[in-house]
Amino acid sequence: MNGIRIFIDFGSTFTKMVAFDLESETVAGRVQVPSTVDRDITCGLEEAFAAISREVKVGALERKQAVACSSAAGGLRIVCVGLVPDYTTKAGRMAALGAGARIVGEYSFELSAEELAEIEEIAPDIVLLTGGTDGGNKKVLLYNASLLARSGREIRNVIVAGNKSAYDEIKSIFAGSDKKIIFTRNVMPELGVLDVDPANREIRELF
């Protein structure tokens, strides 16, 4: 491993890529290419990878570990719902931003009726539902799942990345719902331990 981490920004006009050397803590390469939002955004992504590869060695590992975000006016819009702001909600945000999404709302603890109405008004592409370490608190996760299952059609896609002990009950809660529900690994399976990549992949695959 050459200690290079790739950072990507998908903009409305340009796709920008920076290669950062983790060992020397310096920028090893920087490129920008026109964004290809009118056809397939990954075309511009591949052009950026080709361009930066002329400045620094970028292999399969560096591509896999790349971190992306979007500064475009549009983009994938996600609401993150978690248990505690400094833990599961923050971990959910990291998973969403790593997939190039734009965070349009963040909520913690049990959702109020007013907050649910706000989320419906936002009409996000995805609600990322997190909360609790594996085997830990599941009351809040189940409560929020029940509210989302009964929400309006503005909420269409829900990715669950919280306490796995609650998953069977959440499946029952969403049974018969018009929502698309996806389960993935907990973004914080243990206190202070992050596992955001599985949620990141589900977000990318859904959109």
JSON list of N, CA and C in Angstrom, two decimals, residues 3-7 17-31 52-57:
[
{"chain": "A", "resi": 3, "resn": "GLY", "atom": "N", "xyz": [-0.11, 4.38, 0.71]},
{"chain": "A", "resi": 3, "resn": "GLY", "atom": "CA", "xyz": [-0.52, 5.44, 1.61]},
{"chain": "A", "resi": 3, "resn": "GLY", "atom": "C", "xyz": [-1.26, 6.57, 0.94]},
{"chain": "A", "resi": 4, "resn": "ILE", "atom": "N", "xyz": [-1.88, 6.31, -0.21]},
{"chain": "A", "resi": 4, "resn": "ILE", "atom": "CA", "xyz": [-2.62, 7.33, -0.94]},
{"chain": "A", "resi": 4, "resn": "ILE", "atom": "C", "xyz": [-4.11, 7.17, -0.68]},
{"chain": "A", "resi": 5, "resn": "ARG", "atom": "N", "xyz": [-4.80, 8.26, -0.38]},
{"chain": "A", "resi": 5, "resn": "ARG", "atom": "CA", "xyz": [-6.26, 8.24, -0.25]},
{"chain": "A", "resi": 5, "resn": "ARG", "atom": "C", "xyz": [-6.83, 9.23, -1.27]},
{"chain": "A", "resi": 6, "resn": "ILE", "atom": "N", "xyz": [-7.85, 8.78, -1.99]},
{"chain": "A", "resi": 6, "resn": "ILE", "atom": "CA", "xyz": [-8.47, 9.59, -3.03]},
{"chain": "A", "resi": 6, "resn": "ILE", "atom": "C", "xyz": [-9.75, 10.25, -2.49]},
{"chain": "A", "resi": 7, "resn": "PHE", "atom": "N", "xyz": [-9.90, 11.54, -2.77]},
{"chain": "A", "resi": 7, "resn": "PHE", "atom": "CA", "xyz": [-11.10, 12.29, -2.40]},
{"chain": "A", "resi": 7, "resn": "PHE", "atom": "C", "xyz": [-11.73, 12.87, -3.67]},
{"chain": "A", "resi": 17, "resn": "MET", "atom": "N", "xyz": [-10.86, 15.69, -8.24]},
{"chain": "A", "resi": 17, "resn": "MET", "atom": "CA", "xyz": [-10.25, 14.57, -7.54]},
{"chain": "A", "resi": 17, "resn": "MET", "atom": "C", "xyz": [-8.91, 15.00, -6.95]},
{"chain": "A", "resi": 18, "resn": "VAL", "atom": "N", "xyz": [-8.70, 14.64, -5.70]},
{"chain": "A", "resi": 18, "resn": "VAL", "atom": "CA", "xyz": [-7.44, 14.96, -5.02]},
{"chain": "A", "resi": 18, "resn": "VAL", "atom": "C", "xyz": [-6.86, 13.67, -4.45]},
{"chain": "A", "resi": 19, "resn": "ALA", "atom": "N", "xyz": [-5.56, 13.46, -4.68]},
{"chain": "A", "resi": 19, "resn": "ALA", "atom": "CA", "xyz": [-4.84, 12.33, -4.08]},
{"chain": "A", "resi": 19, "resn": "ALA", "atom": "C", "xyz": [-4.03, 12.87, -2.91]},
{"chain": "A", "resi": 20, "resn": "PHE", "atom": "N", "xyz": [-4.29, 12.31, -1.73]},
{"chain": "A", "resi": 20, "resn": "PHE", "atom": "CA", "xyz": [-3.62, 12.78, -0.52]},
{"chain": "A", "resi": 20, "resn": "PHE", "atom": "C", "xyz": [-2.70, 11.69, 0.00]},
{"chain": "A", "resi": 21, "resn": "ASP", "atom": "N", "xyz": [-1.43, 12.05, 0.22]},
{"chain": "A", "resi": 21, "resn": "ASP", "atom": "CA", "xyz": [-0.45, 11.11, 0.76]},
{"chain": "A", "resi": 21, "resn": "ASP", "atom": "C", "xyz": [-0.58, 11.11, 2.28]},
{"chain": "A", "resi": 22, "resn": "LEU", "atom": "N", "xyz": [-1.07, 10.00, 2.82]},
{"chain": "A", "resi": 22, "resn": "LEU", "atom": "CA", "xyz": [-1.32, 9.91, 4.26]},
{"chain": "A", "resi": 22, "resn": "LEU", "atom": "C", "xyz": [-0.04, 9.91, 5.08]},
{"chain": "A", "resi": 23, "resn": "GLU", "atom": "N", "xyz": [1.05, 9.42, 4.50]},
{"chain": "A", "resi": 23, "resn": "GLU", "atom": "CA", "xyz": [2.31, 9.33, 5.24]},
{"chain": "A", "resi": 23, "resn": "GLU", "atom": "C", "xyz": [2.98, 10.69, 5.38]},
{"chain": "A", "resi": 24, "resn": "SER", "atom": "N", "xyz": [3.04, 11.43, 4.28]},
{"chain": "A", "resi": 24, "resn": "SER", "atom": "CA", "xyz": [3.69, 12.74, 4.32]},
{"chain": "A", "resi": 24, "resn": "SER", "atom": "C", "xyz": [2.71, 13.87, 4.60]},
{"chain": "A", "resi": 25, "resn": "GLU", "atom": "N", "xyz": [1.39, 13.53, 4.59]},
{"chain": "A", "resi": 25, "resn": "GLU", "atom": "CA", "xyz": [0.33, 14.51, 4.83]},
{"chain": "A", "resi": 25, "resn": "GLU", "atom": "C", "xyz": [0.42, 15.67, 3.85]},
{"chain": "A", "resi": 26, "resn": "THR", "atom": "N", "xyz": [0.58, 15.31, 2.57]},
{"chain": "A", "resi": 26, "resn": "THR", "atom": "CA", "xyz": [0.65, 16.31, 1.51]},
{"chain": "A", "resi": 26, "resn": "THR", "atom": "C", "xyz": [-0.25, 15.89, 0.35]},
{"chain": "A", "resi": 27, "resn": "VAL", "atom": "N", "xyz": [-0.61, 16.86, -0.47]},
{"chain": "A", "resi": 27, "resn": "VAL", "atom": "CA", "xyz": [-1.40, 16.58, -1.68]},
{"chain": "A", "resi": 27, "resn": "VAL", "atom": "C", "xyz": [-0.46, 16.03, -2.75]},
{"chain": "A", "resi": 28, "resn": "ALA", "atom": "N", "xyz": [-0.73, 14.81, -3.20]},
{"chain": "A", "resi": 28, "resn": "ALA", "atom": "CA", "xyz": [0.14, 14.16, -4.19]},
{"chain": "A", "resi": 28, "resn": "ALA", "atom": "C", "xyz": [-0.33, 14.40, -5.61]},
{"chain": "A", "resi": 29, "resn": "GLY", "atom": "N", "xyz": [-1.57, 14.76, -5.79]},
{"chain": "A", "resi": 29, "resn": "GLY", "atom": "CA", "xyz": [-2.09, 15.01, -7.13]},
{"chain": "A", "resi": 29, "resn": "GLY", "atom": "C", "xyz": [-3.46, 15.65, -7.05]},
{"chain": "A", "resi": 30, "resn": "ARG", "atom": "N", "xyz": [-3.78, 16.43, -8.09]},
{"chain": "A", "resi": 30, "resn": "ARG", "atom": "CA", "xyz": [-5.07, 17.12, -8.11]},
{"chain": "A", "resi": 30, "resn": "ARG", "atom": "C", "xyz": [-5.49, 17.30, -9.57]},
{"chain": "A", "resi": 31, "resn": "VAL", "atom": "N", "xyz": [-6.72, 16.87, -9.90]},
{"chain": "A", "resi": 31, "resn": "VAL", "atom": "CA", "xyz": [-7.23, 17.02, -11.27]},
{"chain": "A", "resi": 31, "resn": "VAL", "atom": "C", "xyz": [-8.70, 17.41, -11.22]},
{"chain": "A", "resi": 52, "resn": "ILE", "atom": "N", "xyz": [-5.64, 11.41, -12.88]},
{"chain": "A", "resi": 52, "resn": "ILE", "atom": "CA", "xyz": [-4.83, 11.46, -11.66]},
{"chain": "A", "resi": 52, "resn": "ILE", "atom": "C", "xyz": [-3.82, 10.32, -11.62]},
{"chain": "A", "resi": 53, "resn": "SER", "atom": "N", "xyz": [-4.12, 9.23, -12.35]},
{"chain": "A", "resi": 53, "resn": "SER", "atom": "CA", "xyz": [-3.18, 8.11, -12.41]},
{"chain": "A", "resi": 53, "resn": "SER", "atom": "C", "xyz": [-1.90, 8.48, -13.13]},
{"chain": "A", "resi": 54, "resn": "ARG", "atom": "N", "xyz": [-1.94, 9.57, -13.89]},
{"chain": "A", "resi": 54, "resn": "ARG", "atom": "CA", "xyz": [-0.72, 10.05, -14.55]},
{"chain": "A", "resi": 54, "resn": "ARG", "atom": "C", "xyz": [0.16, 10.84, -13.59]},
{"chain": "A", "resi": 55, "resn": "GLU", "atom": "N", "xyz": [-0.39, 11.19, -12.43]},
{"chain": "A", "resi": 55, "resn": "GLU", "atom": "CA", "xyz": [0.37, 11.93, -11.43]},
{"chain": "A", "resi": 55, "resn": "GLU", "atom": "C", "xyz": [0.80, 11.06, -10.25]},
{"chain": "A", "resi": 56, "resn": "VAL", "atom": "N", "xyz": [0.00, 10.05, -9.93]},
{"chain": "A", "resi": 56, "resn": "VAL", "atom": "CA", "xyz": [0.27, 9.21, -8.77]},
{"chain": "A", "resi": 56, "resn": "VAL", "atom": "C", "xyz": [-0.28, 7.82, -9.04]},
{"chain": "A", "resi": 57, "resn": "LYS", "atom": "N", "xyz": [0.34, 6.80, -8.44]},
{"chain": "A", "resi": 57, "resn": "LYS", "atom": "CA", "xyz": [-0.12, 5.43, -8.64]},
{"chain": "A", "resi": 57, "resn": "LYS", "atom": "C", "xyz": [-1.43, 5.21, -7.89]}
]
